[in-house]
Each structure stands twice: as structure tokens, then as C-alpha cells.
């Protein structure tokens, strides 16, 4: 996987900051929920994998609007993005 090829970068990192900004094309869909979940799961995997004695902290970035627009997230998307980052 691409992230495994970046092992040198993760080994020097002190935290990970994945973003879960949703595009409007993913609004209120299973694909949108999967995108958020998989992005966070991959960050957690990388955080556990590349440091021998500890996992890196993971701080998820989200926003209350869809990316590239100021349209507010639907209730379902708010729950999936904020809930996944908690």
C-alpha cells in the first residue's frame, strides 16, 4: 500500500492528522460513510504500525460543510464525520 511505502515519513512523525472532508457527491450515502470510516481506520493502522513502543496520536480534521462548498452537512454526514473522529 502507498502508506507502507511512506514508512520513513511515519517513523519521523509525532502525530497523524487525517482529514475526512466530504464532497457533496458523497452526501448522505454509504460510500460517504465508508470513505470516512476507512480514512480513519487507515490512520489508526499507520499509527500502530510504524513506532515500536507506542502508537502515534491521531487527530481527525473535519468540517461542518461539504468540501469546496459552504453547504452544511446533512445530519447523517455530521454523525458519521464527528462520530468517527471521536
XYZ file of N, CA and C in Angstrom:
258
model
N 0.842 -1.192 0.000
C 0.000 0.000 0.000
C 0.882 1.250 0.000
N 0.337 2.313 -0.495
C 1.083 3.565 -0.590
C 1.574 4.029 0.775
N 0.738 3.922 1.790
C 1.157 4.377 3.118
C 2.313 3.550 3.672
N 2.380 2.282 3.320
C 3.508 1.465 3.769
C 4.802 1.905 3.095
N 4.713 2.413 1.877
C 5.894 2.933 1.188
C 6.396 4.227 1.832
N 5.558 4.861 2.621
C 5.935 6.096 3.319
C 6.371 5.826 4.758
N 6.796 4.616 5.045
C 7.199 4.244 6.408
C 8.248 5.195 6.973
N 9.166 5.655 6.145
C 10.203 6.590 6.599
C 9.581 7.873 7.149
N 8.497 8.331 6.528
C 7.823 9.549 6.981
C 7.099 9.312 8.302
N 6.376 8.203 8.391
C 5.623 7.912 9.622
C 6.566 7.684 10.793
N 7.737 7.107 10.534
C 8.708 6.866 11.603
C 9.217 8.172 12.210
N 9.212 9.234 11.433
C 9.674 10.542 11.918
C 8.534 11.414 12.444
N 7.308 10.970 12.263
C 6.138 11.766 12.657
C 5.845 11.618 14.143
N 5.241 12.654 14.713
C 4.847 12.603 16.119
C 3.333 12.526 16.289
N 2.587 12.663 15.195
C 1.128 12.542 15.209
C 0.651 12.444 13.763
N -0.570 11.960 13.588
C -1.188 11.899 12.263
C -2.444 12.759 12.270
N -2.723 13.397 11.132
C -3.836 14.340 11.024
C -4.666 14.060 9.771
N -5.389 12.951 9.719
C -6.201 12.678 8.526
C -7.398 13.624 8.452
N -7.775 13.960 7.234
C -8.975 14.785 7.058
C -10.103 13.903 6.537
N -11.307 14.198 6.966
C -12.481 13.467 6.493
C -13.481 14.448 5.889
N -12.969 15.355 5.070
C -13.827 16.312 4.380
C -14.616 15.568 3.304
N -15.919 15.725 3.332
C -16.779 15.035 2.375
C -17.098 15.932 1.192
N -17.060 15.314 0.003
C -17.511 16.009 -1.189
C -19.017 15.810 -1.276
N -19.676 16.796 -1.899
C -21.136 16.690 -1.992
C -21.590 15.461 -2.771
N -20.744 14.932 -3.637
C -21.118 13.724 -4.382
C -21.266 12.511 -3.460
N -20.716 12.593 -2.256
C -20.829 11.502 -1.279
C -21.902 11.771 -0.223
N -22.673 12.821 -0.405
C -23.643 13.250 0.606
C -24.625 12.138 0.963
N -24.784 11.927 2.256
C -25.782 11.001 2.813
C -25.775 9.633 2.141
N -24.590 9.130 1.841
C -24.508 7.836 1.160
C -23.636 6.868 1.952
N -23.822 5.601 1.650
C -22.986 4.563 2.245
C -21.531 4.774 1.834
N -21.308 5.229 0.604
C -19.938 5.486 0.134
C -19.279 6.587 0.962
N -20.048 7.606 1.318
C -19.513 8.675 2.162
C -19.141 8.166 3.543
N -20.021 7.357 4.134
C -19.730 6.791 5.455
C -18.514 5.870 5.391
N -18.422 5.078 4.325
C -17.260 4.204 4.164
C -15.979 5.008 3.986
N -16.040 6.079 3.196
C -14.870 6.935 2.985
C -14.329 7.421 4.326
N -15.223 7.941 5.165
C -14.815 8.467 6.470
C -14.244 7.345 7.336
N -14.947 6.242 7.416
C -14.517 5.134 8.261
C -13.171 4.575 7.811
N -13.012 4.344 6.521
C -11.762 3.769 6.011
C -10.595 4.733 6.175
N -10.843 6.026 6.001
C -9.761 7.012 6.164
C -9.251 6.990 7.607
N -10.175 6.944 8.577
C -9.779 6.924 9.990
C -9.127 5.584 10.346
N -9.692 4.480 9.862
C -9.108 3.165 10.140
C -7.679 3.064 9.611
N -7.429 3.608 8.427
C -6.081 3.560 7.863
C -5.120 4.408 8.685
N -5.556 5.565 9.146
C -4.697 6.397 10.003
C -4.363 5.662 11.296
N -5.336 4.985 11.879
C -5.085 4.224 13.108
C -4.132 3.058 12.852
N -4.267 2.409 11.696
C -3.350 1.318 11.345
C -1.924 1.837 11.209
N -1.764 2.934 10.488
C -0.436 3.528 10.314
C 0.124 3.952 11.669
N -0.720 4.520 12.515
C -0.271 4.987 13.836
C 0.268 3.839 14.684
N -0.325 2.658 14.564
C 0.111 1.489 15.348
C 1.324 0.791 14.734
N 1.491 0.907 13.442
C 2.450 0.091 12.713
C 3.883 0.606 12.753
N 4.084 1.890 12.774
C 5.406 2.433 12.465
C 6.205 2.954 13.656
N 5.763 2.670 14.866
C 6.537 3.014 16.058
C 6.564 1.792 16.961
N 7.760 1.404 17.374
C 7.929 0.157 18.122
C 7.267 0.185 19.495
N 7.374 1.297 20.209
C 6.943 1.325 21.606
C 5.580 1.955 21.850
N 5.035 2.629 20.872
C 3.761 3.327 21.088
C 3.079 3.620 19.753
N 1.800 3.880 19.839
C 1.058 4.320 18.660
C 1.084 5.842 18.618
N 1.129 6.378 17.418
C 1.062 7.832 17.269
C -0.341 8.317 17.598
N -0.483 9.516 18.163
C -1.821 10.075 18.317
C -2.401 10.417 16.942
N -3.704 10.263 16.812
C -4.405 10.561 15.560
C -5.440 11.636 15.850
N -5.336 12.757 15.139
C -6.262 13.880 15.286
C -6.985 14.071 13.962
N -8.272 13.759 13.938
C -9.046 13.806 12.700
C -9.570 15.219 12.459
N -9.351 15.704 11.249
C -9.885 17.002 10.842
C -11.203 16.790 10.123
N -12.202 17.553 10.507
C -13.485 17.518 9.820
C -14.012 18.936 9.734
N -15.106 19.120 9.053
C -15.731 20.441 8.950
C -17.235 20.254 8.810
N -18.020 21.250 9.190
C -19.475 21.086 9.173
C -20.108 21.320 7.805
N -19.287 21.543 6.771
C -19.799 21.768 5.420
C -19.120 20.801 4.457
N -19.732 20.628 3.290
C -19.110 19.796 2.262
C -17.899 20.522 1.694
N -16.919 19.747 1.224
C -15.712 20.366 0.681
C -16.056 21.171 -0.569
N -15.341 22.264 -0.750
C -15.482 23.188 -1.881
C -16.810 23.932 -1.918
N -17.646 23.771 -0.900
C -18.929 24.470 -0.827
C -19.168 24.859 0.628
N -20.078 25.747 0.839
C -20.458 26.097 2.208
C -21.802 25.480 2.586
N -22.244 24.501 1.811
C -23.476 23.790 2.118
C -23.240 22.921 3.348
N -24.101 23.066 4.352
C -23.940 22.293 5.579
C -24.120 20.802 5.362
N -23.382 20.014 6.127
C -23.519 18.561 6.065
C -24.915 18.141 6.511
N -25.400 17.065 5.939
C -26.668 16.504 6.396
C -26.472 15.946 7.805
N -27.568 15.687 8.484
C -27.472 15.123 9.836
C -26.705 13.799 9.815
N -26.985 12.962 8.831
C -26.304 11.673 8.716
C -24.797 11.870 8.546
N -24.408 12.828 7.708
C -22.984 13.063 7.470
C -22.303 13.696 8.675
N -23.013 14.554 9.388
C -22.450 15.109 10.625
C -22.171 13.999 11.631
N -23.121 13.094 11.762
C -22.963 11.988 12.709
C -21.791 11.104 12.304
N -21.667 10.807 11.011
C -20.583 9.909 10.605
C -19.220 10.579 10.704
N -19.107 11.864 10.376
C -17.792 12.513 10.440
C -17.394 12.829 11.877
N -18.281 13.428 12.632
C -17.947 13.766 14.020
C -17.845 12.497 14.856
N -18.754 11.567 14.632
C -18.731 10.315 15.384
C -17.478 9.509 15.123
N -17.020 9.474 13.894
C -15.820 8.714 13.547
C -14.577 9.375 14.115
N -14.611 10.687 14.268
C -13.424 11.388 14.772
C -13.353 11.381 16.296
N -14.428 10.972 16.954
C -14.453 10.998 18.427
C -13.708 9.835 19.038
